[in-house]
Rosetta silent file (secondary structure, phi, psi, omega in degrees, C-alpha in Angstrom):
SEQUENCE: MKGGHADGPADDYLAVRGAPGVWLRGERAPVGPVHGTGCALSAAITARLARGEPLEAAARGAKAWVARAIAGARALGKGARLLALAPERE
SCORE:     score description
SCORE:     0.000 S_00000001
   1 L     0.000  151.197  168.109   -0.106   -0.146   -0.180 S_00000001
   2 E  -110.043  159.666   98.172    1.600    3.703   -0.966 S_00000001
   3 L  -142.335  108.586  179.852    0.975    7.000   -0.005 S_00000001
   4 L   -85.184    8.216 -108.865    2.330    9.194   -1.314 S_00000001
   5 L  -162.998  -37.150 -119.458   -1.169   10.654   -1.749 S_00000001
   6 L  -137.305  162.747 -168.031   -1.287   11.123    2.087 S_00000001
   7 L  -118.555  152.130 -165.089    0.331   14.303    4.112 S_00000001
   8 L   111.269  126.483 -123.421    3.394   13.479    6.111 S_00000001
   9 L   -67.511 -173.239 -175.890    6.612   11.616    4.961 S_00000001
  10 L   -89.028   61.030  152.573    6.175    9.017    1.865 S_00000001
  11 L  -106.165 -167.162 -167.659    5.929    5.721    3.417 S_00000001
  12 E  -144.085  168.513  174.656    4.315    2.750    2.166 S_00000001
  13 L  -102.653  143.159  166.798    3.115   -0.657    3.568 S_00000001
  14 E  -147.519   98.817  179.790    4.470   -3.704    2.102 S_00000001
  15 L   -53.421  126.322  150.842    1.446   -6.496    3.280 S_00000001
  16 L  -133.439  147.982  151.213    2.566  -10.873    2.575 S_00000001
  17 L   -31.619  138.897  166.668    0.356  -13.020    3.339 S_00000001
  18 L    57.171  -29.600  148.250    1.088  -14.698    6.214 S_00000001
  19 L   -84.079  151.941  160.330    4.027  -12.713    7.758 S_00000001
  20 L   -58.623  135.348 -177.474    3.893   -9.457    9.522 S_00000001
  21 L   -82.823  178.045  174.254    4.147   -6.595    7.209 S_00000001
  22 E   -80.298  114.487 -165.787    7.092   -4.205    6.505 S_00000001
  23 L  -115.482  117.251  -90.689    6.767   -0.558    6.825 S_00000001
  24 L  -142.677   81.708 -174.621    8.609    1.264    3.801 S_00000001
  25 L   -88.534  166.060 -165.700   10.053    4.591    5.309 S_00000001
  26 L  -166.334  134.071 -178.626   10.330    7.689    2.673 S_00000001
  27 L   -79.395  164.908  127.355   11.255   11.381    2.609 S_00000001
  28 L   -91.623  166.173 -172.955    8.889   13.407    0.450 S_00000001
  29 L  -104.068  160.566  126.909   10.660   15.404   -2.218 S_00000001
  30 L   -39.536   19.085 -159.817    9.244   18.927   -2.935 S_00000001
  31 L  -100.566    5.421 -155.760    8.243   18.625   -6.330 S_00000001
  32 L    46.501 -164.906  149.408    4.276   18.590   -5.813 S_00000001
  33 L    22.053   55.354  169.944    1.748   16.692   -8.071 S_00000001
  34 E  -113.602  156.981 -178.370    3.664   13.925   -9.853 S_00000001
  35 E  -109.070  112.499 -165.785    1.808   10.766  -12.382 S_00000001
  36 L   163.125  -71.415 -143.137    3.121    7.598  -12.334 S_00000001
  37 L   -84.724   22.349  166.466    4.093    6.442   -9.609 S_00000001
  38 H  -103.918  -27.279  155.577    2.275    3.970   -8.235 S_00000001
  39 H   -66.201  -26.898  167.675    2.294    2.076  -11.873 S_00000001
  40 H   -89.995  -25.224  148.529    6.212    2.746  -11.958 S_00000001
  41 H   -24.829  -78.145  162.416    6.368    1.322   -8.449 S_00000001
  42 H   -41.654  -74.425 -171.280    4.445   -1.685   -9.014 S_00000001
  43 H   -56.560  -35.059 -174.280    6.582   -2.397  -12.399 S_00000001
  44 H   -37.441  -55.232 -156.738    9.970   -1.711  -10.439 S_00000001
  45 H   -78.593  -24.165  177.375    9.089   -4.121   -8.221 S_00000001
  46 H   -43.810  -43.948 -145.536    7.916   -7.062  -10.391 S_00000001
  47 H   -79.044   24.506 -171.186   10.996   -6.178  -12.718 S_00000001
  48 H  -136.563  -14.601 -176.538   13.574   -6.975   -9.249 S_00000001
  49 H   -84.038  -47.530  149.619   11.224   -9.699   -8.391 S_00000001
  50 L   -31.504  -68.851 -175.611   12.062  -11.400  -11.955 S_00000001
  51 L   -42.907   -1.484 -174.168   15.711  -10.901  -11.150 S_00000001
  52 L    81.161   42.879 -170.448   15.449  -13.215   -8.552 S_00000001
  53 L  -124.235  109.275  179.653   15.882  -10.457   -5.975 S_00000001
  54 L    -9.753  166.033  173.900   13.930  -11.327   -2.349 S_00000001
  55 H   -70.597  -42.950  179.686   10.296   -9.694   -1.815 S_00000001
  56 H   -46.826  -47.858  170.130   11.628   -6.905    0.989 S_00000001
  57 H   -34.790  -64.940 -178.144   14.509   -6.562   -0.855 S_00000001
  58 H   -79.684   -5.015  178.307   13.194   -5.444   -4.447 S_00000001
  59 H   -60.916   -8.104 -163.503   10.402   -3.492   -2.414 S_00000001
  60 H  -113.788  -46.837 -172.883   12.985   -1.333   -1.209 S_00000001
  61 H   -73.115  -17.214  157.341   15.369   -1.085   -3.989 S_00000001
  62 H   -40.856  -77.520 -140.140   11.545    0.039   -5.929 S_00000001
  63 H   -94.315   35.399  176.367   11.139    2.483   -4.025 S_00000001
  64 H  -134.654   -8.094  150.343   14.250    3.991   -3.978 S_00000001
  65 H   -58.772  -32.595 -176.572   14.140    3.788   -7.589 S_00000001
  66 L  -109.713  -31.449 -178.418   11.368    5.798   -7.637 S_00000001
  67 H   -83.524    5.300  141.441   11.776    8.189   -5.222 S_00000001
  68 H   -62.731  -58.627 -173.893   14.910    9.470   -7.570 S_00000001
  69 H   -82.477  -49.321  177.638   12.738    9.996  -10.371 S_00000001
  70 H   -33.207  -49.855 -167.004   10.467   11.980   -8.327 S_00000001
  71 H   -55.756  -30.443 -176.034   13.004   13.870   -7.149 S_00000001
  72 H   -86.065  -17.702 -171.177   14.007   14.720  -11.166 S_00000001
  73 L   -40.499  132.054 -155.033   10.124   14.744  -12.162 S_00000001
  74 E  -103.894  128.066  166.953    9.732   17.274  -15.439 S_00000001
  75 E   -74.468  134.959  169.387    6.715   19.752  -15.097 S_00000001
  76 E  -113.186  106.465  149.527    5.375   19.121  -18.933 S_00000001
  77 L    81.648 -153.591 -160.663    2.833   22.087  -19.151 S_00000001
  78 L  -112.606   35.147 -173.580    0.266   22.257  -16.137 S_00000001
  79 E  -111.862  155.804 -147.647   -0.937   19.266  -15.164 S_00000001
  80 E   -29.676  179.689 -168.210    1.485   16.758  -12.546 S_00000001
  81 E   -75.197  169.592  146.209    4.934   16.417  -12.898 S_00000001
  82 E  -108.668  159.223  155.264    6.081   13.057  -15.129 S_00000001
  83 L   -13.143  136.123  118.904    8.394   10.640  -13.833 S_00000001
  84 L  -115.078   96.118 -162.656   12.277   10.809  -14.682 S_00000001
  85 L   -94.645  163.756 -140.856   13.438    7.871  -14.579 S_00000001
  86 L  -140.942  156.679 -166.649   17.221    7.268  -14.517 S_00000001
  87 L   -97.030  135.156  133.046   18.611    3.580  -15.148 S_00000001
  88 L    27.374  139.356  159.729   19.013    1.207  -12.347 S_00000001
  89 L  -123.821  121.660 -174.751   22.168    1.914  -10.152 S_00000001
  90 L   -98.196    0.000    0.000   24.003   -1.004   -8.736 S_00000001
């Protein structure tokens, strides 16, 4: 569950069936509304899982990647900013 549209920190919660959940803490970037963050997060988690990463590591890595993309978000017109997707850092 992502918390990007809530007030306060940009924390997300990783719920795992049959196991305790994990809070994924984050800081809110002062860039205003950004479009596509949830889709990008789910795609990044999926890609990391496909590479063989464990679920929690995949979620943490994906969250860090999306946070970098949000920090570099670009305004194109009058709507929400678009993510600036950068290559994954190893």
